[in-house]
């Protein structure tokens, strides 16, 4: 097919029934970009000879060098299938785990996905991740099993063995899909059971719970990949061939006279051809016969590879070429590389683009077929449910489903990411001057006689225009340097869900917290985006200055784009940070946020080489933050500019972008800042040499720790008893608090960490209830909150946790972290944090908060945010407030005068209080006369100090961030892989051999602190035969005590008096303290008199 004109694509955009929005998803190095090259070559954009070598959609230099995709790129293709013409908006996405956020941005804009799986490696970790992402976004996948040539050339399998291997890969992919489906069905069934219980229907008798009951009723046949359903293509993109069973069914139905429908059902499966009866029979495996797929399909491909690549049999190749009826050019047949001849034959016989694109057109849905469930999921943001949205908002669902391009249809656009483009690459800036520069350069470099001839042939008018342009060029060159630097402009990567987007059109930009109900009640009816909307929160207006068609490395200007298309929008950089919803209707809700699989964990501090260039760095980091969906940019309390990325490769790309594109200055990046957490554990039962600690010994150690903890601290305000209770009095002697630190069970910590969104929602609901506002909460959110409460109750069992869940005062840090503040104060019944679950009479009768209640919470939040070991956040600690006495203060009149005449010191305390406890200003406590007085500030400081001392009274431990590491390696390099893992404190969880291959899959955990340079070291040590995938997994307690000193006789014997063998936890803790500028207890010089001079050394 020849090159498609822009006019043709514009005309195809108007028919949404024939539009397919699809993305290519796969594990790293499974052949996504090579497959995309073959599809792009089918439109004549690149040469078919260069497909797979050019990697057209990898437009960045570092992508070409590393050989991996780092960003998602879109291109529009035209394809004729039967008598219909289709427009395919293809998005190629990265497979590397560091860039999985780019996959999320691509998946949101698509209706279907092509999942590519390597025929040798099979289902890999990232394959499972992308299948889950497609499932979460409700998009339909089709499968391409790629690199089948490796089964012939590398593994040297027979066609029968290859068939068995391909069957196993299909089973693996379907197993992943089946797991996702099963979990969904069981969730829905559990919801129905709960509804029945609420309605009062109780199961009769002792019913045994049958977990599989819901699965038989639901039809899941359409979910699975099967060649006979037409949603699987077998391919080798690098050799340019691919086929679906339909193509072979069509070929053999003509040759053998068997109906095409029969062949479609029997070509894949346990069927064989009975030559005597000339019938297709079942039971090939039992009878030891060749399955039809092997006999009619694979044998042909294997014999072609045998003739062309393995044996290079010219006579046989000629026979094959004539029998297939393909034309091979003489230069291809004479080429020294047999792969050139092979791809010349295969690309005509079984072109991969035809197989994949026809499957896409038949099996993937058009924008008109969007599921109602997906629309509701997109529109129900946060705690809101679809039914609770305003009526006008619910009516927009029909606009989504109709995908209408009429004049009256509301415009709804979702921007999934912003990407930076060099201003020179924009179509409106493609000056003729640039071409002229090139022409004049050519004139200068060509020989003098030739240049004279060219000059003679030029007409006078040409020379006049040339000189005029040269004047313009010289004028441009003489401008100051700042203007000459190419400015980075941002283009929004977006999709139109409804209406027609026109150039220059004004639309509302809906922030993620925008509430359509509030917008509709405030704005006048029939309000348009050109009106003033400054008073409505999270709503602004902008005009779409330029519309672009995304064509891989190039952009084409458009005047309008109808519904159902993917496009680029210029001029939004001032209004959209990373993603946003745009609409002409204020009733439209913001779309649900994107599901990001990778967690940004690797931090580096960045500074310019020359301090004077700091403003450029700040601007560059702002641009980088906007251009990368996953990177985070923040300024720490220390004043450092910190960049947070998903992994080492991602970090390297961000630093390169900052140097070369956004800041354009020399920068220096610190060593990666490793995050740690601080926690307390139960007193150990054994010492460091695994000897059991006697009762006396253990008590002695605890007393020793307590004595150390209480040394050097003022005893008149602080008291620490032997049970670990810390009692602290404020400096003005008006308040006393008693706090005890208790380690939370591991399961509770994990639950709190995974439920941070639910806890955040719970906090918002409680805040609105304290303010007296009514909030419409979705049933799903209430269920999530009650589930969290029930799980906490089931996990916090035992005497010391009795009634603990009801007594929870707050979560921290930042009000949603994995630490708990418990109310164990006698006689203080405060409103429960779970009050939203029992709204109604109970909530209204709830006891009021005591004065300064918020000060206790603020003190706890500050303590949980930076622990005493190395100022890192706490994790898995419960602080139980067991005493809280506030002495009656002076009368209110006197208090007012005290507040008026307060000293500077008190004013500072007051401002600190306001910063750390914003919510108290809004709470009911605001009515208290001394809410922001000095008592409040002193109480916050006292609670914070008491929490820190209570923490230090328990055995303290550091928690390290851990990666799960999946390594695929051959048997001969297995030992080296284990060596590298052992050196870096890694722990192997399990290893298994992949059936049918000599590859092992090793699953291990590795501290993030030890992971830098790990991938490079593995590759070097194994000569590139093993490659790891690192994904952040969990936090793990480092077993060694950073403050440990030998106490028992056995420990003295084993470790010596100084115990100077390296303690892992102490090493990490001192490194963090040194970086933060805190005091580090270490001896720089020991036994100075023994040091020898250089003279004596000679």
mmCIF file with all atom_site columns, N, CA and C in Angstrom, residues 126-176:
data_model
loop_
_atom_site.group_PDB
_atom_site.id
_atom_site.type_symbol
_atom_site.label_atom_id
_atom_site.label_alt_id
_atom_site.label_comp_id
_atom_site.label_asym_id
_atom_site.label_entity_id
_atom_site.label_seq_id
_atom_site.pdbx_PDB_ins_code
_atom_site.Cartn_x
_atom_site.Cartn_y
_atom_site.Cartn_z
_atom_site.occupancy
_atom_site.B_iso_or_equiv
_atom_site.pdbx_formal_charge
_atom_site.auth_seq_id
_atom_site.auth_comp_id
_atom_site.auth_asym_id
_atom_site.auth_atom_id
_atom_site.pdbx_PDB_model_num
ATOM 1   N N  . UNK A 1 126 ? 6.498   -8.632  33.084 1.00 0.00 ? 126 UNK A N  1
ATOM 2   C CA . UNK A 1 126 ? 5.857   -7.436  32.537 1.00 0.00 ? 126 UNK A CA 1
ATOM 3   C C  . UNK A 1 126 ? 4.666   -7.782  31.648 1.00 0.00 ? 126 UNK A C  1
ATOM 4   N N  . UNK A 1 127 ? 4.647   -8.998  31.078 1.00 0.00 ? 127 UNK A N  1
ATOM 5   C CA . UNK A 1 127 ? 3.477   -9.436  30.292 1.00 0.00 ? 127 UNK A CA 1
ATOM 6   C C  . UNK A 1 127 ? 2.263   -9.488  31.203 1.00 0.00 ? 127 UNK A C  1
ATOM 7   N N  . UNK A 1 128 ? 2.463   -10.028 32.410 1.00 0.00 ? 128 UNK A N  1
ATOM 8   C CA . UNK A 1 128 ? 1.356   -10.103 33.372 1.00 0.00 ? 128 UNK A CA 1
ATOM 9   C C  . UNK A 1 128 ? 0.893   -8.712  33.773 1.00 0.00 ? 128 UNK A C  1
ATOM 10  N N  . UNK A 1 129 ? 1.852   -7.789  33.951 1.00 0.00 ? 129 UNK A N  1
ATOM 11  C CA . UNK A 1 129 ? 1.510   -6.420  34.354 1.00 0.00 ? 129 UNK A CA 1
ATOM 12  C C  . UNK A 1 129 ? 0.665   -5.743  33.279 1.00 0.00 ? 129 UNK A C  1
ATOM 13  N N  . UNK A 1 130 ? 1.081   -5.861  32.000 1.00 0.00 ? 130 UNK A N  1
ATOM 14  C CA . UNK A 1 130 ? 0.341   -5.163  30.934 1.00 0.00 ? 130 UNK A CA 1
ATOM 15  C C  . UNK A 1 130 ? -1.044  -5.775  30.730 1.00 0.00 ? 130 UNK A C  1
ATOM 16  N N  . UNK A 1 131 ? -1.152  -7.105  30.904 1.00 0.00 ? 131 UNK A N  1
ATOM 17  C CA . UNK A 1 131 ? -2.472  -7.736  30.802 1.00 0.00 ? 131 UNK A CA 1
ATOM 18  C C  . UNK A 1 131 ? -3.386  -7.212  31.913 1.00 0.00 ? 131 UNK A C  1
ATOM 19  N N  . UNK A 1 132 ? -2.806  -7.010  33.114 1.00 0.00 ? 132 UNK A N  1
ATOM 20  C CA . UNK A 1 132 ? -3.612  -6.477  34.221 1.00 0.00 ? 132 UNK A CA 1
ATOM 21  C C  . UNK A 1 132 ? -4.013  -5.028  33.942 1.00 0.00 ? 132 UNK A C  1
ATOM 22  N N  . UNK A 1 133 ? -3.091  -4.241  33.371 1.00 0.00 ? 133 UNK A N  1
ATOM 23  C CA . UNK A 1 133 ? -3.420  -2.846  33.058 1.00 0.00 ? 133 UNK A CA 1
ATOM 24  C C  . UNK A 1 133 ? -4.548  -2.773  32.033 1.00 0.00 ? 133 UNK A C  1
ATOM 25  N N  . UNK A 1 134 ? -4.484  -3.642  31.018 1.00 0.00 ? 134 UNK A N  1
ATOM 26  C CA . UNK A 1 134 ? -5.542  -3.682  30.000 1.00 0.00 ? 134 UNK A CA 1
ATOM 27  C C  . UNK A 1 134 ? -6.868  -4.082  30.643 1.00 0.00 ? 134 UNK A C  1
ATOM 28  N N  . UNK A 1 135 ? -6.807  -5.023  31.577 1.00 0.00 ? 135 UNK A N  1
ATOM 29  C CA . UNK A 1 135 ? -8.022  -5.494  32.255 1.00 0.00 ? 135 UNK A CA 1
ATOM 30  C C  . UNK A 1 135 ? -8.632  -4.381  33.104 1.00 0.00 ? 135 UNK A C  1
ATOM 31  N N  . UNK A 1 136 ? -7.788  -3.640  33.843 1.00 0.00 ? 136 UNK A N  1
ATOM 32  C CA . UNK A 1 136 ? -8.281  -2.569  34.717 1.00 0.00 ? 136 UNK A CA 1
ATOM 33  C C  . UNK A 1 136 ? -8.941  -1.449  33.922 1.00 0.00 ? 136 UNK A C  1
ATOM 34  N N  . UNK A 1 137 ? -8.454  -1.219  32.690 1.00 0.00 ? 137 UNK A N  1
ATOM 35  C CA . UNK A 1 137 ? -9.021  -0.150  31.861 1.00 0.00 ? 137 UNK A CA 1
ATOM 36  C C  . UNK A 1 137 ? -10.156 -0.661  30.962 1.00 0.00 ? 137 UNK A C  1
ATOM 37  N N  . UNK A 1 138 ? -10.537 -1.939  31.129 1.00 0.00 ? 138 UNK A N  1
ATOM 38  C CA . UNK A 1 138 ? -11.629 -2.541  30.336 1.00 0.00 ? 138 UNK A CA 1
ATOM 39  C C  . UNK A 1 138 ? -11.388 -2.465  28.834 1.00 0.00 ? 138 UNK A C  1
ATOM 40  N N  . UNK A 1 139 ? -10.164 -2.753  28.384 1.00 0.00 ? 139 UNK A N  1
ATOM 41  C CA . UNK A 1 139 ? -9.926  -2.755  26.939 1.00 0.00 ? 139 UNK A CA 1
ATOM 42  C C  . UNK A 1 139 ? -9.670  -4.185  26.477 1.00 0.00 ? 139 UNK A C  1
ATOM 43  N N  . UNK A 1 140 ? -10.062 -4.479  25.240 1.00 0.00 ? 140 UNK A N  1
ATOM 44  C CA . UNK A 1 140 ? -10.013 -5.853  24.730 1.00 0.00 ? 140 UNK A CA 1
ATOM 45  C C  . UNK A 1 140 ? -8.645  -6.166  24.139 1.00 0.00 ? 140 UNK A C  1
ATOM 46  N N  . UNK A 1 141 ? -7.995  -7.251  24.581 1.00 0.00 ? 141 UNK A N  1
ATOM 47  C CA . UNK A 1 141 ? -6.686  -7.591  24.020 1.00 0.00 ? 141 UNK A CA 1
ATOM 48  C C  . UNK A 1 141 ? -6.769  -8.650  22.914 1.00 0.00 ? 141 UNK A C  1
ATOM 49  N N  . UNK A 1 142 ? -5.818  -8.611  21.973 1.00 0.00 ? 142 UNK A N  1
ATOM 50  C CA . UNK A 1 142 ? -5.587  -9.712  21.022 1.00 0.00 ? 142 UNK A CA 1
ATOM 51  C C  . UNK A 1 142 ? -4.110  -10.082 21.163 1.00 0.00 ? 142 UNK A C  1
ATOM 52  N N  . UNK A 1 143 ? -3.760  -11.296 20.734 1.00 0.00 ? 143 UNK A N  1
ATOM 53  C CA . UNK A 1 143 ? -2.421  -11.818 21.025 1.00 0.00 ? 143 UNK A CA 1
ATOM 54  C C  . UNK A 1 143 ? -1.599  -12.026 19.756 1.00 0.00 ? 143 UNK A C  1
ATOM 55  N N  . UNK A 1 144 ? -0.331  -11.634 19.822 1.00 0.00 ? 144 UNK A N  1
ATOM 56  C CA . UNK A 1 144 ? 0.626   -11.948 18.760 1.00 0.00 ? 144 UNK A CA 1
ATOM 57  C C  . UNK A 1 144 ? 1.766   -12.731 19.404 1.00 0.00 ? 144 UNK A C  1
ATOM 58  N N  . UNK A 1 145 ? 1.949   -13.998 18.981 1.00 0.00 ? 145 UNK A N  1
ATOM 59  C CA . UNK A 1 145 ? 3.103   -14.769 19.466 1.00 0.00 ? 145 UNK A CA 1
ATOM 60  C C  . UNK A 1 145 ? 4.225   -14.530 18.466 1.00 0.00 ? 145 UNK A C  1
ATOM 61  N N  . UNK A 1 146 ? 5.228   -13.786 18.925 1.00 0.00 ? 146 UNK A N  1
ATOM 62  C CA . UNK A 1 146 ? 6.288   -13.288 18.043 1.00 0.00 ? 146 UNK A CA 1
ATOM 63  C C  . UNK A 1 146 ? 7.557   -14.142 18.176 1.00 0.00 ? 146 UNK A C  1
ATOM 64  N N  . UNK A 1 147 ? 8.505   -13.908 17.278 1.00 0.00 ? 147 UNK A N  1
ATOM 65  C CA . UNK A 1 147 ? 9.835   -14.552 17.291 1.00 0.00 ? 147 UNK A CA 1
ATOM 66  C C  . UNK A 1 147 ? 9.745   -16.079 17.155 1.00 0.00 ? 147 UNK A C  1
ATOM 67  N N  . UNK A 1 148 ? 8.815   -16.568 16.335 1.00 0.00 ? 148 UNK A N  1
ATOM 68  C CA . UNK A 1 148 ? 8.710   -18.025 16.119 1.00 0.00 ? 148 UNK A CA 1
ATOM 69  C C  . UNK A 1 148 ? 9.948   -18.528 15.378 1.00 0.00 ? 148 UNK A C  1
ATOM 70  N N  . UNK A 1 149 ? 10.630  -17.639 14.648 1.00 0.00 ? 149 UNK A N  1
ATOM 71  C CA . UNK A 1 149 ? 11.862  -18.056 13.949 1.00 0.00 ? 149 UNK A CA 1
ATOM 72  C C  . UNK A 1 149 ? 12.917  -18.564 14.939 1.00 0.00 ? 149 UNK A C  1
ATOM 73  N N  . UNK A 1 150 ? 12.877  -18.078 16.194 1.00 0.00 ? 150 UNK A N  1
ATOM 74  C CA . UNK A 1 150 ? 13.851  -18.530 17.197 1.00 0.00 ? 150 UNK A CA 1
ATOM 75  C C  . UNK A 1 150 ? 13.661  -20.011 17.543 1.00 0.00 ? 150 UNK A C  1
ATOM 76  N N  . UNK A 1 151 ? 12.420  -20.499 17.421 1.00 0.00 ? 151 UNK A N  1
ATOM 77  C CA . UNK A 1 151 ? 12.171  -21.926 17.706 1.00 0.00 ? 151 UNK A CA 1
ATOM 78  C C  . UNK A 1 151 ? 12.898  -22.801 16.690 1.00 0.00 ? 151 UNK A C  1
ATOM 79  N N  . UNK A 1 152 ? 12.994  -22.296 15.441 1.00 0.00 ? 152 UNK A N  1
ATOM 80  C CA . UNK A 1 152 ? 13.659  -23.070 14.378 1.00 0.00 ? 152 UNK A CA 1
ATOM 81  C C  . UNK A 1 152 ? 15.174  -22.891 14.469 1.00 0.00 ? 152 UNK A C  1
ATOM 82  N N  . UNK A 1 153 ? 15.609  -21.626 14.500 1.00 0.00 ? 153 UNK A N  1
ATOM 83  C CA . UNK A 1 153 ? 17.033  -21.328 14.325 1.00 0.00 ? 153 UNK A CA 1
ATOM 84  C C  . UNK A 1 153 ? 17.811  -21.516 15.632 1.00 0.00 ? 153 UNK A C  1
ATOM 85  N N  . UNK A 1 154 ? 17.255  -21.037 16.755 1.00 0.00 ? 154 UNK A N  1
ATOM 86  C CA . UNK A 1 154 ? 17.998  -21.097 18.025 1.00 0.00 ? 154 UNK A CA 1
ATOM 87  C C  . UNK A 1 154 ? 17.751  -22.394 18.780 1.00 0.00 ? 154 UNK A C  1
ATOM 88  N N  . UNK A 1 155 ? 16.468  -22.685 19.075 1.00 0.00 ? 155 UNK A N  1
ATOM 89  C CA . UNK A 1 155 ? 16.168  -23.883 19.879 1.00 0.00 ? 155 UNK A CA 1
ATOM 90  C C  . UNK A 1 155 ? 16.192  -25.165 19.054 1.00 0.00 ? 155 UNK A C  1
ATOM 91  N N  . UNK A 1 156 ? 16.119  -24.996 17.712 1.00 0.00 ? 156 UNK A N  1
ATOM 92  C CA . UNK A 1 156 ? 16.144  -26.145 16.791 1.00 0.00 ? 156 UNK A CA 1
ATOM 93  C C  . UNK A 1 156 ? 15.085  -27.197 17.148 1.00 0.00 ? 156 UNK A C  1
ATOM 94  N N  . UNK A 1 157 ? 13.877  -26.729 17.437 1.00 0.00 ? 157 UNK A N  1
ATOM 95  C CA . UNK A 1 157 ? 12.771  -27.643 17.738 1.00 0.00 ? 157 UNK A CA 1
ATOM 96  C C  . UNK A 1 157 ? 12.211  -28.190 16.438 1.00 0.00 ? 157 UNK A C  1
ATOM 97  N N  . UNK A 1 158 ? 11.617  -29.376 16.503 1.00 0.00 ? 158 UNK A N  1
ATOM 98  C CA . UNK A 1 158 ? 10.878  -29.896 15.339 1.00 0.00 ? 158 UNK A CA 1
ATOM 99  C C  . UNK A 1 158 ? 9.528   -29.196 15.329 1.00 0.00 ? 158 UNK A C  1
ATOM 100 N N  . UNK A 1 159 ? 8.815   -29.316 14.227 1.00 0.00 ? 159 UNK A N  1
ATOM 101 C CA . UNK A 1 159 ? 7.512   -28.643 14.131 1.00 0.00 ? 159 UNK A CA 1
ATOM 102 C C  . UNK A 1 159 ? 6.535   -29.184 15.175 1.00 0.00 ? 159 UNK A C  1
ATOM 103 N N  . UNK A 1 160 ? 6.624   -30.488 15.493 1.00 0.00 ? 160 UNK A N  1
ATOM 104 C CA . UNK A 1 160 ? 5.743   -31.093 16.504 1.00 0.00 ? 160 UNK A CA 1
ATOM 105 C C  . UNK A 1 160 ? 6.040   -30.521 17.897 1.00 0.00 ? 160 UNK A C  1
ATOM 106 N N  . UNK A 1 161 ? 7.343   -30.409 18.224 1.00 0.00 ? 161 UNK A N  1
ATOM 107 C CA . UNK A 1 161 ? 7.733   -29.846 19.526 1.00 0.00 ? 161 UNK A CA 1
ATOM 108 C C  . UNK A 1 161 ? 7.337   -28.376 19.626 1.00 0.00 ? 161 UNK A C  1
ATOM 109 N N  . UNK A 1 162 ? 7.477   -27.661 18.501 1.00 0.00 ? 162 UNK A N  1
ATOM 110 C CA . UNK A 1 162 ? 7.108   -26.237 18.483 1.00 0.00 ? 162 UNK A CA 1
ATOM 111 C C  . UNK A 1 162 ? 5.613   -26.070 18.745 1.00 0.00 ? 162 UNK A C  1
ATOM 112 N N  . UNK A 1 163 ? 4.797   -26.976 18.185 1.00 0.00 ? 163 UNK A N  1
ATOM 113 C CA . UNK A 1 163 ? 3.336   -26.921 18.400 1.00 0.00 ? 163 UNK A CA 1
ATOM 114 C C  . UNK A 1 163 ? 3.018   -27.081 19.891 1.00 0.00 ? 163 UNK A C  1
ATOM 115 N N  . UNK A 1 164 ? 3.650   -28.056 20.540 1.00 0.00 ? 164 UNK A N  1
ATOM 116 C CA . UNK A 1 164 ? 3.438   -28.278 21.983 1.00 0.00 ? 164 UNK A CA 1
ATOM 117 C C  . UNK A 1 164 ? 3.870   -27.045 22.779 1.00 0.00 ? 164 UNK A C  1
ATOM 118 N N  . UNK A 1 165 ? 5.002   -26.451 22.379 1.00 0.00 ? 165 UNK A N  1
ATOM 119 C CA . UNK A 1 165 ? 5.535   -25.263 23.056 1.00 0.00 ? 165 UNK A CA 1
ATOM 120 C C  . UNK A 1 165 ? 4.565   -24.077 22.914 1.00 0.00 ? 165 UNK A C  1
ATOM 121 N N  . UNK A 1 166 ? 4.028   -23.890 21.713 1.00 0.00 ? 166 UNK A N  1
ATOM 122 C CA . UNK A 1 166 ? 3.089   -22.781 21.469 1.00 0.00 ? 166 UNK A CA 1
ATOM 123 C C  . UNK A 1 166 ? 1.801   -22.976 22.274 1.00 0.00 ? 166 UNK A C  1
ATOM 124 N N  . UNK A 1 167 ? 1.366   -24.244 22.392 1.00 0.00 ? 167 UNK A N  1
ATOM 125 C CA . UNK A 1 167 ? 0.164   -24.536 23.190 1.00 0.00 ? 167 UNK A CA 1
ATOM 126 C C  . UNK A 1 167 ? 0.383   -24.124 24.645 1.00 0.00 ? 167 UNK A C  1
ATOM 127 N N  . UNK A 1 168 ? 1.592   -24.411 25.165 1.00 0.00 ? 168 UNK A N  1
ATOM 128 C CA . UNK A 1 168 ? 1.895   -24.072 26.559 1.00 0.00 ? 168 UNK A CA 1
ATOM 129 C C  . UNK A 1 168 ? 1.884   -22.554 26.768 1.00 0.00 ? 168 UNK A C  1
ATOM 130 N N  . UNK A 1 169 ? 2.432   -21.820 25.781 1.00 0.00 ? 169 UNK A N  1
ATOM 131 C CA . UNK A 1 169 ? 2.450   -20.353 25.902 1.00 0.00 ? 169 UNK A CA 1
ATOM 132 C C  . UNK A 1 169 ? 1.018   -19.814 25.938 1.00 0.00 ? 169 UNK A C  1
ATOM 133 N N  . UNK A 1 170 ? 0.154   -20.360 25.065 1.00 0.00 ? 170 UNK A N  1
ATOM 134 C CA . UNK A 1 170 ? -1.255  -19.938 25.064 1.00 0.00 ? 170 UNK A CA 1
ATOM 135 C C  . UNK A 1 170 ? -1.908  -20.216 26.405 1.00 0.00 ? 170 UNK A C  1
ATOM 136 N N  . UNK A 1 171 ? -1.600  -21.373 26.981 1.00 0.00 ? 171 UNK A N  1
ATOM 137 C CA . UNK A 1 171 ? -2.162  -21.727 28.294 1.00 0.00 ? 171 UNK A CA 1
ATOM 138 C C  . UNK A 1 171 ? -1.693  -20.745 29.366 1.00 0.00 ? 171 UNK A C  1
ATOM 139 N N  . UNK A 1 172 ? -0.410  -20.365 29.305 1.00 0.00 ? 172 UNK A N  1
ATOM 140 C CA . UNK A 1 172 ? 0.135   -19.416 30.290 1.00 0.00 ? 172 UNK A CA 1
ATOM 141 C C  . UNK A 1 172 ? -0.588  -18.065 30.211 1.00 0.00 ? 172 UNK A C  1
ATOM 142 N N  . UNK A 1 173 ? -0.775  -17.572 28.970 1.00 0.00 ? 173 UNK A N  1
ATOM 143 C CA . UNK A 1 173 ? -1.440  -16.265 28.793 1.00 0.00 ? 173 UNK A CA 1
ATOM 144 C C  . UNK A 1 173 ? -2.880  -16.352 29.278 1.00 0.00 ? 173 UNK A C  1
ATOM 145 N N  . UNK A 1 174 ? -3.564  -17.440 28.926 1.00 0.00 ? 174 UNK A N  1
ATOM 146 C CA . UNK A 1 174 ? -4.957  -17.600 29.337 1.00 0.00 ? 174 UNK A CA 1
ATOM 147 C C  . UNK A 1 174 ? -5.087  -17.772 30.842 1.00 0.00 ? 174 UNK A C  1
ATOM 148 N N  . UNK A 1 175 ? -4.059  -18.355 31.475 1.00 0.00 ? 175 UNK A N  1
ATOM 149 C CA . UNK A 1 175 ? -4.084  -18.509 32.939 1.00 0.00 ? 175 UNK A CA 1
ATOM 150 C C  . UNK A 1 175 ? -4.086  -17.146 33.617 1.00 0.00 ? 175 UNK A C  1
ATOM 151 N N  . UNK A 1 176 ? -3.292  -16.198 33.071 1.00 0.00 ? 176 UNK A N  1
ATOM 152 C CA . UNK A 1 176 ? -3.248  -14.838 33.643 1.00 0.00 ? 176 UNK A CA 1
ATOM 153 C C  . UNK A 1 176 ? -4.616  -14.173 33.499 1.00 0.00 ? 176 UNK A C  1
#
